CSV table of C-alpha atoms and ligand atoms in Angstrom, one decimal:
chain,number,residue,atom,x,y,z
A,649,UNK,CA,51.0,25.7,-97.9
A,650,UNK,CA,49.2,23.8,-94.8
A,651,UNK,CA,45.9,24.6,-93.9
A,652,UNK,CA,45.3,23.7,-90.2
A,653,UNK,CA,41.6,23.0,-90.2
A,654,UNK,CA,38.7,20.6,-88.6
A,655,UNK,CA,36.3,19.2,-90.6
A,656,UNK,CA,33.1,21.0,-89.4
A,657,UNK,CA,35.0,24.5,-88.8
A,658,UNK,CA,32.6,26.7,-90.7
A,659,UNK,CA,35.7,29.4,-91.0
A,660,UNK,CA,37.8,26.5,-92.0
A,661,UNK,CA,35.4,25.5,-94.3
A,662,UNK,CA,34.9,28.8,-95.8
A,663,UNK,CA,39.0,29.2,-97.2
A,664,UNK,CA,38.3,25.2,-98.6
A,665,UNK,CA,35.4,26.1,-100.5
A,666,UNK,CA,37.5,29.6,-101.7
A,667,UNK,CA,40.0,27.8,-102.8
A,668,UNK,CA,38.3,25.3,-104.2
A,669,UNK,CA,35.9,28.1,-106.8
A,670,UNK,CA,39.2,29.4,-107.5
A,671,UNK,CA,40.9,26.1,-108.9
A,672,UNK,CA,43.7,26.3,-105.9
A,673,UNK,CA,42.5,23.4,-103.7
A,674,UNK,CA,46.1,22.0,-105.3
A,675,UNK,CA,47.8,24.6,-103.4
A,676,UNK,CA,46.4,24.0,-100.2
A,677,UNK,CA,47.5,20.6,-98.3
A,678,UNK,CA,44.8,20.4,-95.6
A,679,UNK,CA,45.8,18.5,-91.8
A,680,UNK,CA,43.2,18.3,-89.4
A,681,UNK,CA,43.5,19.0,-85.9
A,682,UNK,CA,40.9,19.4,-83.3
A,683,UNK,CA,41.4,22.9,-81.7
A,684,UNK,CA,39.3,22.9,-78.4
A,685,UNK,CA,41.1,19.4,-77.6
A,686,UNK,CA,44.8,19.8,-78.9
A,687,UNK,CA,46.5,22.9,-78.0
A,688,UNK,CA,49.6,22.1,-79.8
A,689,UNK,CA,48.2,24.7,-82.4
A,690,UNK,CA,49.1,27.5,-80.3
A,691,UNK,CA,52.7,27.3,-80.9
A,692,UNK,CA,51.6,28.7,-84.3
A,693,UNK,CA,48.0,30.7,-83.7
A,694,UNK,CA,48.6,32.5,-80.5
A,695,UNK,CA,44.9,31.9,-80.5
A,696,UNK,CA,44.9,27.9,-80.9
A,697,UNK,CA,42.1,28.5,-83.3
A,698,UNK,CA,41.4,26.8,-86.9
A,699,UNK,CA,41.9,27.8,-90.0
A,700,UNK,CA,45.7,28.2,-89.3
A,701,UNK,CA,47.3,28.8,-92.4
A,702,UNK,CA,51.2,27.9,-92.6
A,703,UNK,CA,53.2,29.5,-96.0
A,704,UNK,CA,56.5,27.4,-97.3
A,705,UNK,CA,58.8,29.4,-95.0
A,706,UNK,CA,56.8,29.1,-91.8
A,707,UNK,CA,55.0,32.2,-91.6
A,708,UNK,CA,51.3,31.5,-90.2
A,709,UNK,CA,48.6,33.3,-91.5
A,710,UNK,CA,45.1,33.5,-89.8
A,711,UNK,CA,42.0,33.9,-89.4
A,712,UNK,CA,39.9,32.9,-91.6
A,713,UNK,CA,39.6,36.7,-93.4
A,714,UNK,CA,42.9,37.0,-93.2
A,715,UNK,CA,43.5,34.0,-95.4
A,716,UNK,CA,40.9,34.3,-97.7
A,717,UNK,CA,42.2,37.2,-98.2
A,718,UNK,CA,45.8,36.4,-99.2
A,719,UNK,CA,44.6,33.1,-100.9
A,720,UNK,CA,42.4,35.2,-103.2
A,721,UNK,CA,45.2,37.6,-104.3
A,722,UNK,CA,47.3,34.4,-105.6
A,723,UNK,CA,44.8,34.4,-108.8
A,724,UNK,CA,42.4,35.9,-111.0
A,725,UNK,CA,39.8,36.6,-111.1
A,726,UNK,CA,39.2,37.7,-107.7
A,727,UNK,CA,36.4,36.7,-105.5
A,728,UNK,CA,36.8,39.6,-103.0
A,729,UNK,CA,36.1,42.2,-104.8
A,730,UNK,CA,38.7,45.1,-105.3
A,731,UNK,CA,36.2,48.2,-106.1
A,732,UNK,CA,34.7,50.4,-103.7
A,733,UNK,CA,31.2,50.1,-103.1
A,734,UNK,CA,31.5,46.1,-103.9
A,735,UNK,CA,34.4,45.4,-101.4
A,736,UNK,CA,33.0,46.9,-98.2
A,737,UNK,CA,29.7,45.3,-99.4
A,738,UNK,CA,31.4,41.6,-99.4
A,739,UNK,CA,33.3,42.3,-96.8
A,740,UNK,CA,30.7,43.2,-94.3
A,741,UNK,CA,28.1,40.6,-95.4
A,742,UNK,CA,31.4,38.2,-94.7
A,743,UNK,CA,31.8,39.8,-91.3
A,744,UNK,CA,28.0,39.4,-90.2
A,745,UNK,CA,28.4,35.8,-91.6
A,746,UNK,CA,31.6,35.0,-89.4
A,747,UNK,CA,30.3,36.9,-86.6
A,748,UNK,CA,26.7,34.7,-86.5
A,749,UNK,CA,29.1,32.0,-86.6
A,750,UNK,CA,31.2,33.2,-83.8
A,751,UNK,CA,27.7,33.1,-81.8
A,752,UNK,CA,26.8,29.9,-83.4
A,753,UNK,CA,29.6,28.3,-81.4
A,754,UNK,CA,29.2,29.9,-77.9
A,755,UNK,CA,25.8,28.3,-78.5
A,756,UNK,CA,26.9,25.1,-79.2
A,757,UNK,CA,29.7,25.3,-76.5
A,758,UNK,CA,27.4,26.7,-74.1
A,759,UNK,CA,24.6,23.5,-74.9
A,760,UNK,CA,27.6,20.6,-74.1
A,761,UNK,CA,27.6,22.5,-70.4
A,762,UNK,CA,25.3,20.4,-68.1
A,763,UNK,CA,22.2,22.2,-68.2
A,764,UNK,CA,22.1,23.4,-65.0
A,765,UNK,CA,24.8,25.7,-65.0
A,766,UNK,CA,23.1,26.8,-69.0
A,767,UNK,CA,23.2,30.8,-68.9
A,768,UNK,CA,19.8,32.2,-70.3
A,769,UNK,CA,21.4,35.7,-71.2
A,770,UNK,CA,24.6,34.0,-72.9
A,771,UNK,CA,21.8,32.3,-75.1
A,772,UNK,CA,19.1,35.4,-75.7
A,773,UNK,CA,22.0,37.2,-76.7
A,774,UNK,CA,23.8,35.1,-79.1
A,775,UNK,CA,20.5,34.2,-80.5
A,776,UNK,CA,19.5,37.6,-81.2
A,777,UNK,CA,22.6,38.0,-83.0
A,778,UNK,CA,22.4,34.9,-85.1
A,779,UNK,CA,18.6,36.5,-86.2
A,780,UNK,CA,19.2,39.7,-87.3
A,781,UNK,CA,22.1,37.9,-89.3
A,782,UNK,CA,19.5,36.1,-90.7
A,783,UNK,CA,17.3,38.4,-91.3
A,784,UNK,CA,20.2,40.9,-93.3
A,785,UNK,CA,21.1,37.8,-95.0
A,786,UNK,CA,17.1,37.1,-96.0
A,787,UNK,CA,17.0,40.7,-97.0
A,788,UNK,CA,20.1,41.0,-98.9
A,789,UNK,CA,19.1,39.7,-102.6
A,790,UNK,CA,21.7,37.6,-102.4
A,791,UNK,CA,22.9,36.9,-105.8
A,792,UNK,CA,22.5,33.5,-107.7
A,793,UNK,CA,25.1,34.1,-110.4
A,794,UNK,CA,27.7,34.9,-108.6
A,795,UNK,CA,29.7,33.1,-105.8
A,796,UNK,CA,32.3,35.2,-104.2
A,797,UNK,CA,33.2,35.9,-100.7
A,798,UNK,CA,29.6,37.2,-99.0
A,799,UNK,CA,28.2,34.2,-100.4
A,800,UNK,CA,30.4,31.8,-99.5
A,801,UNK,CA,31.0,32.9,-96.1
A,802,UNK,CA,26.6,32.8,-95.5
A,803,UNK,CA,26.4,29.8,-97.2
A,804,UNK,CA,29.0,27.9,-94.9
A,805,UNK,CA,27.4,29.2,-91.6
A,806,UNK,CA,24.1,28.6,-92.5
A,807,UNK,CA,25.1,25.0,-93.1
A,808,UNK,CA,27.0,24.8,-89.9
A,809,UNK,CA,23.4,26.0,-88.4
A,810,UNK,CA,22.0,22.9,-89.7
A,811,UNK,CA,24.3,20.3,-88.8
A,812,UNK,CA,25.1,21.6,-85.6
A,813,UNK,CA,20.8,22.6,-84.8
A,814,UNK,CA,21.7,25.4,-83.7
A,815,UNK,CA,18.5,27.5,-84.6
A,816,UNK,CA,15.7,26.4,-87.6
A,817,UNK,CA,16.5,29.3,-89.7
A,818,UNK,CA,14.3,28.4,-92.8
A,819,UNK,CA,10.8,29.3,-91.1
A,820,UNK,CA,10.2,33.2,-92.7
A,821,UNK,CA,12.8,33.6,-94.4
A,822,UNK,CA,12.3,31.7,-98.0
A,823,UNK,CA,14.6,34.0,-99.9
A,824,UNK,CA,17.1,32.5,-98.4
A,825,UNK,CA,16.3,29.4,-98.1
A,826,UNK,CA,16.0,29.3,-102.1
A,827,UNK,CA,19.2,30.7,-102.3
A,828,UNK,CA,21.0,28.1,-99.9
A,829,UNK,CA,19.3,25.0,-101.7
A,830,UNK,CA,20.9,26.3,-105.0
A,831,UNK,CA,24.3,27.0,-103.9
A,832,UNK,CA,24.5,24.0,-101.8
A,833,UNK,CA,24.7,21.8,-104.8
A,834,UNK,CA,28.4,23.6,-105.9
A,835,UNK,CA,30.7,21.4,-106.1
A,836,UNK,CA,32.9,22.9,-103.6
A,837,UNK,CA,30.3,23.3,-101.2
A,838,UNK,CA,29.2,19.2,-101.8
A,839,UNK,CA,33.5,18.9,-101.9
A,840,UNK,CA,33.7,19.9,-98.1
A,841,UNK,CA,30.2,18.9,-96.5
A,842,UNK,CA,32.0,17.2,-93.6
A,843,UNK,CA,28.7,16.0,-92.1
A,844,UNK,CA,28.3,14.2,-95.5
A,845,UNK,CA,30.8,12.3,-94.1
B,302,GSH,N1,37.5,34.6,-86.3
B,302,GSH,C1,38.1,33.3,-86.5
B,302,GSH,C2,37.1,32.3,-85.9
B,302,GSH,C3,37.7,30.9,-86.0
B,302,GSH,C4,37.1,29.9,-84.9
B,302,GSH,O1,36.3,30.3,-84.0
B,302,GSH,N2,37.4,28.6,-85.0
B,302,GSH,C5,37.0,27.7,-84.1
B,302,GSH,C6,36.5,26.4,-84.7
B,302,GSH,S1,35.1,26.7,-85.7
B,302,GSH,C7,38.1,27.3,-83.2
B,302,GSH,O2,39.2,27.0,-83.7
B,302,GSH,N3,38.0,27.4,-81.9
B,302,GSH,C8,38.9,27.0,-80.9
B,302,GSH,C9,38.9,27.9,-79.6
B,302,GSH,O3,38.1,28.8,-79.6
B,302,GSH,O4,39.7,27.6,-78.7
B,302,GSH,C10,38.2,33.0,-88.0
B,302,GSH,O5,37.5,33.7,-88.8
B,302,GSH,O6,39.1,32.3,-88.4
């Protein structure tokens, strides 16, 4: 299977680090590709977006979800859990952690426009959102034996939050912080720390 990916693609970076706990980084051959610069990538992801996930026969899955979903059912033990309450538990942690990073990067897109033409309520609002992530996140006792899907979906987006400034998130919010500074020294998570270089 080819995973489409760029290096600092938090989403991308979640199905690596997936994959990776799992023992199926083998699986995976990895290409990069720059998705706001090559559009080549549509002709597979009507949505030119990374991860892009292309099976032996040419089938593309995405997004990320969607292919940390399928990649999860290719072994035990699973890391998305199965059993109601635990699955819509994971899952909706992982949505609040892919939507902060969807308003992670209007931020960052919105900060390479000249700073004129910067919209204040495009910011306020995407902040406020990335926050109250934050502060679910910072309230969510998030586990430190255990590394499945919730986890590694936060702990991806908060590092893309750091390499990419987008907000100081530490300041109040020490639970987490704790918790990042542990998990960050996984091997999968040290495996695919682009900025690491
Ligand atoms: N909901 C998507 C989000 C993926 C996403 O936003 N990827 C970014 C890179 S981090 C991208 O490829 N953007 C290209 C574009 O928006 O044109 C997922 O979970 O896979």
């Amino acid at each position: 299977m080819r995973l489409l990916y760029s290096p600092l693609s938090p989403f991308a970076r979640k199905v690596r680090v997936l994959a990776m706990e799992k023992g199926l980084s083998d699986r995976l051959t990895v290409e990069t590709i720059a998705p706001f610069q090559d559009e080549s990538l549509r002709l597979l992801n009507p949505l030119n977006k990374v991860p892009t996930l292309v099976l032996e026969g040419g089938e593309t899955v995405f997004d990320s979800a969607v292919i940390a979903d399928f990649v999860d059912g290719l072994s035990e033990p699973r890391l998305i859990p199965t059993v109601q309450p635990g699955r819509r538990r994971a899952l909706t942690l992982e949505a609040a952690a892919d939507g902060l990073g969807d308003a992670s990067i209007l931020i960052v897109r919105e900060r390479m426009r000249p700073e004129a033409q910067h919209r204040q309520d495009l910011f306020d609002r995407q902040l406020r959102a990335v926050h109250a992530a934050l502060d679910l996140f910072e309230a969510a006792d998030l586990p430190s034996d255990r590394f499945e899907i919730a986890e590694i979906a936060i702990a991806v987006q908060l590092a893309y939050l750091d390499v990419r400034q987008v907000v100081a998130w530490r300041p109040g919010r020490p639970a987490l912080s704790a918790w990042y500074d542990a998990v960050s020294k996984r091997t999968s998570m040290i495996a695919t720390d682009a900025a690491a270089g």
